Coordinates of C-alpha atoms in Angstrom, one line a residue:
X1 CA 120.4 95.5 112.1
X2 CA 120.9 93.6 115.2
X3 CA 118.2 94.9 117.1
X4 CA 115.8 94.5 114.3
X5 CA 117.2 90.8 113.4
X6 CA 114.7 88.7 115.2
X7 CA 111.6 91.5 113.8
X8 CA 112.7 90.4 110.2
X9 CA 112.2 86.6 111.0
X10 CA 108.8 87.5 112.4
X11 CA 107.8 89.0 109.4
X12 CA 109.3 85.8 107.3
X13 CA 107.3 83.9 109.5
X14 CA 104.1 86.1 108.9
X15 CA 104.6 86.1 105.4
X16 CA 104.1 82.1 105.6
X17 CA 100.9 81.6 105.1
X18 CA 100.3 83.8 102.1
X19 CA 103.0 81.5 100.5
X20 CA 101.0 78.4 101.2
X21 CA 97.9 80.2 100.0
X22 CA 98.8 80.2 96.5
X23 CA 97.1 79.3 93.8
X24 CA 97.9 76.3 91.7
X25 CA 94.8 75.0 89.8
X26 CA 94.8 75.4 86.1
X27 CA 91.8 77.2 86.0
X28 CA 94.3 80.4 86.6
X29 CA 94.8 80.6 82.7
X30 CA 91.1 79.7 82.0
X31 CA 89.1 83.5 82.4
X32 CA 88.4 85.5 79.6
X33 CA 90.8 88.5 80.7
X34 CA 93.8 85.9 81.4
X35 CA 93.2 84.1 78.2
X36 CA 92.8 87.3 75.5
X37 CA 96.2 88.5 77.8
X38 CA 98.7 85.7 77.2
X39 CA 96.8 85.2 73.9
X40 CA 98.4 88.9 72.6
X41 CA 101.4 88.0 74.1
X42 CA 101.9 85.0 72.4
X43 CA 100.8 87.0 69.2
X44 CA 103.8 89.4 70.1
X45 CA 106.6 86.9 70.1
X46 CA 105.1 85.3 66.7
X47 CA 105.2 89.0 65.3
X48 CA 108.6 89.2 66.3
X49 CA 107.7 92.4 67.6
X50 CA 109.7 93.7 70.8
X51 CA 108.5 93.1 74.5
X52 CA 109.1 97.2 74.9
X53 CA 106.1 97.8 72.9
X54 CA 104.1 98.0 75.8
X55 CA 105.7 101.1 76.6
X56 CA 104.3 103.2 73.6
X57 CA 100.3 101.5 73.5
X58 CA 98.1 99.8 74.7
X59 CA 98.3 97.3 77.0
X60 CA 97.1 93.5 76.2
X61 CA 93.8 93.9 76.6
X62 CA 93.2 97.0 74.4
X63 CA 90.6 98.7 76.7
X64 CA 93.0 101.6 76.5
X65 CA 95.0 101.2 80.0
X66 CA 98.4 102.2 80.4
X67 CA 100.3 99.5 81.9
X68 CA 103.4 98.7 80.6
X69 CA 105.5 97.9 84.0
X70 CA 102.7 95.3 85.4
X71 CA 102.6 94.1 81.3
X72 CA 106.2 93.0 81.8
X73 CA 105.5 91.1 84.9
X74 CA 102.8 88.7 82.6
X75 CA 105.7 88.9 80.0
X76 CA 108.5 87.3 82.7
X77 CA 105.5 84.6 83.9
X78 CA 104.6 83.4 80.1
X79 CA 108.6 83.2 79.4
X80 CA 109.3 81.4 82.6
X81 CA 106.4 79.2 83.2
X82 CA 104.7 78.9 79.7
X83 CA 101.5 77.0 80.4
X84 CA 102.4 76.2 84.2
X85 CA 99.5 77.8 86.0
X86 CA 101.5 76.8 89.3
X87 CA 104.2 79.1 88.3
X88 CA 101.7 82.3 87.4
X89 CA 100.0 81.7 91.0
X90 CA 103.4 81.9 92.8
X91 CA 104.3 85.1 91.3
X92 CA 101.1 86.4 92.6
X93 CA 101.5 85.2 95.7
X94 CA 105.4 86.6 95.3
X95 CA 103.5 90.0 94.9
X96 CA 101.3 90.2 97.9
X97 CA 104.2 89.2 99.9
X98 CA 106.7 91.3 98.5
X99 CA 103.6 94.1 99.1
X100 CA 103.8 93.4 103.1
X101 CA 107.3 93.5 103.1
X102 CA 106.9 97.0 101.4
X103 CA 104.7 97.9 104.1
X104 CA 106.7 96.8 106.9
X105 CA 109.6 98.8 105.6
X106 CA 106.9 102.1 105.4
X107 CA 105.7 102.1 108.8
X108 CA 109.4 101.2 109.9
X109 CA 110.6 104.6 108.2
X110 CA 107.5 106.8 109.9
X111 CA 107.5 105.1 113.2
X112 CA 111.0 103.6 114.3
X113 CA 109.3 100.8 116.4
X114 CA 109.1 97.3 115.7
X115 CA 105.6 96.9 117.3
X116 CA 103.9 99.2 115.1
X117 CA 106.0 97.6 111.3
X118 CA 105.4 94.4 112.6
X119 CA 101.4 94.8 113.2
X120 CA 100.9 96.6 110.0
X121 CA 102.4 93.4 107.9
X122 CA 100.3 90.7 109.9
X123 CA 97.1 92.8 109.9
X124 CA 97.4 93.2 105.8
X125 CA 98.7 89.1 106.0
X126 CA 94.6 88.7 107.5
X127 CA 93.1 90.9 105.2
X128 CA 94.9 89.5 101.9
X129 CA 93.6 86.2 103.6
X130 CA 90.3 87.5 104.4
X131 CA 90.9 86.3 108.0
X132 CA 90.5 90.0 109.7
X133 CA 87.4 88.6 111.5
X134 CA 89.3 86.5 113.5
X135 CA 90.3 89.3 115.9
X136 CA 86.5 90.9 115.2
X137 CA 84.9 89.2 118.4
X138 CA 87.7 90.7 120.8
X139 CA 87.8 93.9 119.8
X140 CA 84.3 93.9 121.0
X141 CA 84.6 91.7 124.0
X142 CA 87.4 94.5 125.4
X143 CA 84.6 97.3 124.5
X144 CA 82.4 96.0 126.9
X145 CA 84.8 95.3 129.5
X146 CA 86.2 98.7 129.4
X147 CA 82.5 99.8 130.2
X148 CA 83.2 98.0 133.5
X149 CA 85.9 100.6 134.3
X150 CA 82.9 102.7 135.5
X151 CA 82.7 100.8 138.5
X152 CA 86.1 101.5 139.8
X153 CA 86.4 103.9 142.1
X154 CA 87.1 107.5 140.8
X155 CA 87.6 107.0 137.6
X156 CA 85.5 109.7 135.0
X157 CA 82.6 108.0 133.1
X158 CA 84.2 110.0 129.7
X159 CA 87.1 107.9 129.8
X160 CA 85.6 104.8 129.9
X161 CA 83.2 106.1 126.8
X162 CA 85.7 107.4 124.9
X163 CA 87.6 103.8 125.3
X164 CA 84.5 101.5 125.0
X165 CA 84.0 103.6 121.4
X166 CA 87.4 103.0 120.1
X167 CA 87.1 99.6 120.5
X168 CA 84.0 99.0 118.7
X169 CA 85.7 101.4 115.9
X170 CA 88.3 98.5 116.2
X171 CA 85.6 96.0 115.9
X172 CA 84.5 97.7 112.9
X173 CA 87.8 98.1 110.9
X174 CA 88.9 94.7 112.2
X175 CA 87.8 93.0 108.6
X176 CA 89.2 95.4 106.5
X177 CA 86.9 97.3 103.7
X178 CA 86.9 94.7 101.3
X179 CA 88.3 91.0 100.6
X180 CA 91.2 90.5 98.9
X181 CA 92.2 86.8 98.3
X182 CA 90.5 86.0 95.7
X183 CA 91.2 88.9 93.1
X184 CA 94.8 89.3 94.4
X185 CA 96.1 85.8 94.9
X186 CA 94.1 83.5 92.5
X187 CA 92.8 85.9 90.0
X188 CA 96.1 86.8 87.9
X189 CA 95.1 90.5 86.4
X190 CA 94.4 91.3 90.1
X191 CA 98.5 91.5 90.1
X192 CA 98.4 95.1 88.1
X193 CA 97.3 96.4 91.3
X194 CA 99.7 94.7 93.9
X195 CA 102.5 95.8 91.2
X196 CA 101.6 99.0 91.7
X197 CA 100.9 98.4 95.5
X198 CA 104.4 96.8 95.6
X199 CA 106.3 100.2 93.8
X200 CA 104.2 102.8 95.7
X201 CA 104.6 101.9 99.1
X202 CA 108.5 101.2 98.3
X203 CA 108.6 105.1 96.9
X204 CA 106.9 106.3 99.6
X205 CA 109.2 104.3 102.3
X206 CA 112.5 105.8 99.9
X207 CA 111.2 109.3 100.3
X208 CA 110.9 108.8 104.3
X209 CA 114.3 107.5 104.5
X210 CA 115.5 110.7 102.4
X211 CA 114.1 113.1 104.9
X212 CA 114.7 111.6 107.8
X213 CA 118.1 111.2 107.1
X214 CA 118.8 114.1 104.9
X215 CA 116.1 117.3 106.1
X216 CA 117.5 119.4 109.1
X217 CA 116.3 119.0 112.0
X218 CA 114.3 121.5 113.1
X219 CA 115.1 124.9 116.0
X220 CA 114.6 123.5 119.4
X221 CA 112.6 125.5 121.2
X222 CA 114.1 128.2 123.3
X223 CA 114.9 126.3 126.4
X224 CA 113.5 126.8 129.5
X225 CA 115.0 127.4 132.9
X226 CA 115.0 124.3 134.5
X227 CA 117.1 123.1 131.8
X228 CA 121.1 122.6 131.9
X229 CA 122.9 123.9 129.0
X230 CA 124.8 121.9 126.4
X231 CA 127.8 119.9 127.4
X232 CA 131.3 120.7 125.6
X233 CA 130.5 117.9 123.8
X234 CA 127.8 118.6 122.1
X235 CA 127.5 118.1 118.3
X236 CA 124.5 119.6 116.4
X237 CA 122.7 117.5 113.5
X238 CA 124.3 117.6 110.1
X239 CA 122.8 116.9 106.7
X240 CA 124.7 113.6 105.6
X241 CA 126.0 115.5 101.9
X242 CA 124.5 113.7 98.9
X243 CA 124.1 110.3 99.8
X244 CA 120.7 111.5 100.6
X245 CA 119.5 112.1 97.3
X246 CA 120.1 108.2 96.2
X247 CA 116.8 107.6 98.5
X248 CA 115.1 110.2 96.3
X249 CA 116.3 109.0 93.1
X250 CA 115.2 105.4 94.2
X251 CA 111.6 107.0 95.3
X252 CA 110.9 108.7 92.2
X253 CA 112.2 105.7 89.9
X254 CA 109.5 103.5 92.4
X255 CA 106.9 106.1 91.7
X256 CA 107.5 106.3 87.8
X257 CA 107.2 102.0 88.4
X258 CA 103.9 102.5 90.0
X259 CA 102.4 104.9 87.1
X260 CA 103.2 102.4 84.8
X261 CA 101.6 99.7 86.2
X262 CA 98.3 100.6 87.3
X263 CA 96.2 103.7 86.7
X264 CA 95.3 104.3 90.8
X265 CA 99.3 105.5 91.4
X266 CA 97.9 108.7 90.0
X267 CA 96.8 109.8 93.6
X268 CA 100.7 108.7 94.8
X269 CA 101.7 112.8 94.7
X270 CA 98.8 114.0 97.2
X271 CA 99.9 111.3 99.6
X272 CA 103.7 112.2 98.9
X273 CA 102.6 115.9 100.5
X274 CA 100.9 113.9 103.2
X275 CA 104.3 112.2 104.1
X276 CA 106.0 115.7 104.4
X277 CA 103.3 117.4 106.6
X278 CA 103.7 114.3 108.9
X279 CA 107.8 114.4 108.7
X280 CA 107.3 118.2 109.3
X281 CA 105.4 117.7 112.3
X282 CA 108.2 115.1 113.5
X283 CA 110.7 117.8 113.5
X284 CA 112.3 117.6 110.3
X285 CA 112.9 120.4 108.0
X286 CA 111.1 118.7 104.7
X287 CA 112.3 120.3 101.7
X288 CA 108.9 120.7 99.8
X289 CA 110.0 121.3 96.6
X290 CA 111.4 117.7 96.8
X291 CA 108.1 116.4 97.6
X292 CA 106.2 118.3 94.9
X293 CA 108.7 116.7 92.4
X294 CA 106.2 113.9 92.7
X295 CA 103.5 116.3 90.3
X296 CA 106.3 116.9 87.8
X297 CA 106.4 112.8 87.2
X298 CA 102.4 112.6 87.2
X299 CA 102.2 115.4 84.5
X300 CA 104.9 113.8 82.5
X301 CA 103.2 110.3 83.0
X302 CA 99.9 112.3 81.4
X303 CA 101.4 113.4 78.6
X304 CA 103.1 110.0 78.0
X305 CA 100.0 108.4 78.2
X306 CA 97.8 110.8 75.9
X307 CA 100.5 110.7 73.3
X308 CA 99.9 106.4 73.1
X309 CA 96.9 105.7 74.4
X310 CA 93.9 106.6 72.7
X311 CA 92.2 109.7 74.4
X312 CA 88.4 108.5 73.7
X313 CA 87.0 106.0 76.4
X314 CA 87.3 102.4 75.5
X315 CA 83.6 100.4 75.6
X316 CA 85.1 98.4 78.6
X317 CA 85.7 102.5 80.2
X318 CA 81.9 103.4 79.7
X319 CA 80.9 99.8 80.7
X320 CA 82.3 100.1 84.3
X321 CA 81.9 103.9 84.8
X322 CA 79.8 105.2 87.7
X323 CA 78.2 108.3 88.5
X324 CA 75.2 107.8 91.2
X325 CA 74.4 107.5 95.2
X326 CA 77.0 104.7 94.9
X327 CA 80.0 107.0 94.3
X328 CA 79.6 108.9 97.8
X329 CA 78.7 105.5 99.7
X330 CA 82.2 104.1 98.5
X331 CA 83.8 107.0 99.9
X332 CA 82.3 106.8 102.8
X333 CA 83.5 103.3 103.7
X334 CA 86.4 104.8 104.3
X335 CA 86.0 108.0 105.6
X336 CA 82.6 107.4 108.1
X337 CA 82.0 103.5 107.4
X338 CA 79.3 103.6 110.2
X339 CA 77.2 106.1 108.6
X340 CA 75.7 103.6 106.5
X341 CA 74.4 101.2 109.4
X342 CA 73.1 104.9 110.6
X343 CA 71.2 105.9 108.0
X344 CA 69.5 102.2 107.7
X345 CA 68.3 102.2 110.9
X346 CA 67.0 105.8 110.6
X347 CA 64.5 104.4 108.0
X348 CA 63.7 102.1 110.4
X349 CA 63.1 104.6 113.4
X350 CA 61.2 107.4 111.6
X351 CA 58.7 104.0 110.4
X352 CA 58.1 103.4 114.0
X353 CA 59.6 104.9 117.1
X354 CA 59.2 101.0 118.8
X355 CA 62.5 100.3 116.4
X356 CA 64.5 101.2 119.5
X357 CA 63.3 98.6 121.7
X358 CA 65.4 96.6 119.8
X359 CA 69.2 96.6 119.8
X360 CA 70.1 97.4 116.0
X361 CA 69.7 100.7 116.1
X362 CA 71.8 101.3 119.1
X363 CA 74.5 99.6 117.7
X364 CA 74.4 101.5 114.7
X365 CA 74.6 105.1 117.1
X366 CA 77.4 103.3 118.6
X367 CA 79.6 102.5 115.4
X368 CA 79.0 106.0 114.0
X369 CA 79.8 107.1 117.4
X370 CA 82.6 105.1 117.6
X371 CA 83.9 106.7 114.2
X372 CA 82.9 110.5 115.2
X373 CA 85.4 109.8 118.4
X374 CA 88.3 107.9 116.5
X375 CA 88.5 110.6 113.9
X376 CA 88.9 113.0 117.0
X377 CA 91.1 111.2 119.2
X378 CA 93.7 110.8 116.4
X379 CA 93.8 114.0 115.3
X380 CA 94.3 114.9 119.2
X381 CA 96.9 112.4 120.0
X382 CA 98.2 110.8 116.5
X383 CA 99.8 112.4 113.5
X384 CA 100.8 109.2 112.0
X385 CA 97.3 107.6 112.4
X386 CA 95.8 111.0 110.2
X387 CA 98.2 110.0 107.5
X388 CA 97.4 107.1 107.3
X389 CA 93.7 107.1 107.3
X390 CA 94.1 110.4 104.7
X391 CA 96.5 108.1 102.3
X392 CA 93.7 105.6 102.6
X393 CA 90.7 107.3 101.9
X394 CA 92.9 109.5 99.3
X395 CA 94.6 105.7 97.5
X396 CA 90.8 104.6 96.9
X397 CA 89.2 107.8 95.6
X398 CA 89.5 107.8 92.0
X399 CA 87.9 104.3 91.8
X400 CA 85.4 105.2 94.1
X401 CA 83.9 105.8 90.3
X402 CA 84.0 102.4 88.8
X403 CA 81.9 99.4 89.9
X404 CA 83.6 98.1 92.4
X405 CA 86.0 95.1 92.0
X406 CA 88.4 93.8 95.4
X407 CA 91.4 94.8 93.8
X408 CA 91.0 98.6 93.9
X409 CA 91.1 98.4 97.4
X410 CA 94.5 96.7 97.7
X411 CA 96.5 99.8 98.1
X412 CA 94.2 101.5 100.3
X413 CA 93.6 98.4 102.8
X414 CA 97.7 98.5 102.8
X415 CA 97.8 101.7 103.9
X416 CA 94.6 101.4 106.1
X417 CA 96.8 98.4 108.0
X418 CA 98.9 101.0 109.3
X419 CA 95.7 103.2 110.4
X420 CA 94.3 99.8 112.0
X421 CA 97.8 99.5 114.0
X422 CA 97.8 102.5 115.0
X423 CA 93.8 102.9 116.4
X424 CA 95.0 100.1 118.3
X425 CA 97.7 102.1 120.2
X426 CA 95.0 104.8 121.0
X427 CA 92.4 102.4 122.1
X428 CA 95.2 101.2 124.4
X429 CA 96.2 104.3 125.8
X430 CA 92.5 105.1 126.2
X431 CA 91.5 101.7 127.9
X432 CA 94.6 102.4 130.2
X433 CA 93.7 106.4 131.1
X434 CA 89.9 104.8 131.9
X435 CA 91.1 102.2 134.1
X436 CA 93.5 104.7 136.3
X437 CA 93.3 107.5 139.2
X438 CA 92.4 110.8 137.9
X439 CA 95.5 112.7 137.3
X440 CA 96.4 115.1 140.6
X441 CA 97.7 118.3 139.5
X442 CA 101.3 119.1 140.9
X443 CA 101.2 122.2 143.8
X444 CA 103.0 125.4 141.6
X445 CA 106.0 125.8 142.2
X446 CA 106.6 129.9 142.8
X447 CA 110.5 129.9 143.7
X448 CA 112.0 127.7 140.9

């Protein structure tokens, strides 16, 4: 606690100015879906029906969502707050905040380091902001400059490629995928999604925390000669009993939180397995079946859910249901973003071959280059960075079919924070590789 002491008042101090971004105007409680959704919950307390009876129907709005948890949080505002708008606004803001906190907590549990939690909570600070441009120009300024490496002595022109290109993928990912302030902080239905943001990312940090300190550490490897042997003193790791299994009981109750709160939790199982392939590959003995328990919650949430809502598609459903072009292009803003610039600027070339004396369409072979070597570098050199674009790319998919509103993208661009973070390390370790001597192989050794 003492070592992470002054990290917490950094993230307090992060945290800041999504406070001071609230919303206050009274316009909060003006749109249609705001006022039909206090309007049924007024109707509720005149009923004298009981607040749980968002827990076997519909939720306010009757477009046949499942949403009791997030239903409740509307329920605490109206009680609290009545007609304050002021009051609704804060608890939004409450939300988003509580969400990077979440995320701090996550990245602490994977990583262990301060630098990495820390980044993570102020890069998803920018993008609930919509500030992540601010850092844009740089990213692209140290691209270039690592170009200049070439002009050192020795040093490999790859390097210095392979650098330059993970900088402009930095560049590219600096703004996030989508913006964010206005549905999540002064658009108060946007909260259904940081509610589930908030219980997703705390399930997934609980289920960390029960393997790491609960799952056995794997065999060392066989040791080799040039190693002493154990002292006297030497204790093996020991699974810490049942205390454990309060972790997992806290991650599942987070996860069953999340289901009920927003739809999109319905990919948190996939990313569960995720976590344990990456806790496997940091040397700890995962207990699978653990992890699968996640599917036993998602089928029970299922048949919850077709037992009390309505299985036909509501006219809101069919209204914002997708199925074209669009679909794939979504997806691929998260899995190859510079694709699209790509294919653009192929129209443009196959029109007239005198489109590359101009400099869009290098550019555009130089973001989908940049993404082509990111993807490789990281699944070279970074375990954690896979998870976390996979969780991203994996949190957006099923809305990937919907028109698109900013709020489907909260839990992704939470989990894509941590990706960012963590591009950044490689792009630093690259820069730093480009700009030094060749390595010199060591003379072998024949008599150890």
């Amino acid at each position: 606690m003492k070592r992470w002491g002054p990290t917490y008042l950094l993230v307090v101090l992060v945290c800041v100015p999504l406070f001071l971004a609230r919303a206050t105007t009274s316009f909060l409680l003006k749109d249609t879906d705001t006022d039909v959704l206090l309007g049924k919950l007024s109707e509720r307390i005149e009923n004298g029906e009981s607040i749980f009876k968002w827990f076997w129907g519909d939720w306010p709005l009757g477009n046949h969502f499942y949403r009791p948890i997030s239903t409740l949080t509307f329920e605490f505002d109206h009680w609290k707050w009545g007609s304050d708008a002021a009051g609704f606004g804060l608890t939004n803001a409450l939300l988003a905040i509580a969400c990077v906190w979440a995320l701090f907590w996550l990245v602490r549990e994977i990583s262990g380091s301060r630098t990495l939690s820390l980044g993570s909570a102020g890069i998803f600070v920018l993008w609930n902001l919509d500030r992540g441009d601010l850092l844009g120009n740089a990213a692209y300024t140290i691209a270039f400059l690592t170009l200049g490496t070439l002009l050192l002595k020795g040093r490999k022109w790859q390097n210095a490629l392979v650098a330059s290109l993970l900088w402009v993928f930095v560049g590219f990912e600096v703004s996030g995928v989508s913006e964010l302030q206005f549905r999540m902080i002064d658009w108060l239905p946007g909260r259904t999604a940081s509610t589930m943001t908030l219980f997703a990312l705390l399930a997934l940090a609980a289920y960390v925390r029960f393997e790491r300190i609960g799952a056995p550490s794997a065999p060392d490897p066989p040791p080799s000669p040039y190693e002493l042997p154990p002292s006297k003193s030497f204790v093996s790791p020991k699974i810490s009993g049942w205390k454990p299994y309060l972790w997992l009981g806290l991650s599942l109750i987070c996860l069953t939180c999340a289901l009920g709160s927003y739809e999109q939790a319905i990919m948190l199982p996939p990313i569960y397995l995720g976590l344990a392939w990456l806790m496997r590959k940091k040397g700890h003995m995962v207990r699978w079946h653990w992890a699968s328990s996640s599917f036993v919650l998602l089928i029970i949430y299922l048949l919850i859910r077709h037992q009390v809502i309505p299985s036909t598609s509501s006219a809101y459903q069919e209204q914002q249901f997708r199925f074209s072009i669009s679909v794939i292009n979504a997806i691929l803003d998260y899995l190859i973003p510079g694709i699209h610039a790509l294919r653009w600027q192929y129209i443009a070339v196959s029109t007239s071959w005198t489109a590359f004396l101009f400099a869009a369409p290098w550019i555009a072979i130089a973001e989908f280059s940049s993404n082509v070597v990111a993807v490789w570098q990281m699944i070279r050199k970074s375990n954690e960075a896979v998870f976390y674009f996979g969780a991203s790319v994996a949190a957006y998919l099923p809305m990937a079919w919907f028109k698109q509103f900013d709020h489907y993208h909260y839990l992704p661009m939470a989990l894509r924070a941590a990706f960012f973070v963590a591009l950044l390390g490689l792009a630093g370790q690259a820069t730093l590789i480009a700009a030094s001597h060749p390595a010199i192989q060591v003379p072998p050794q024949p008599n150890p």
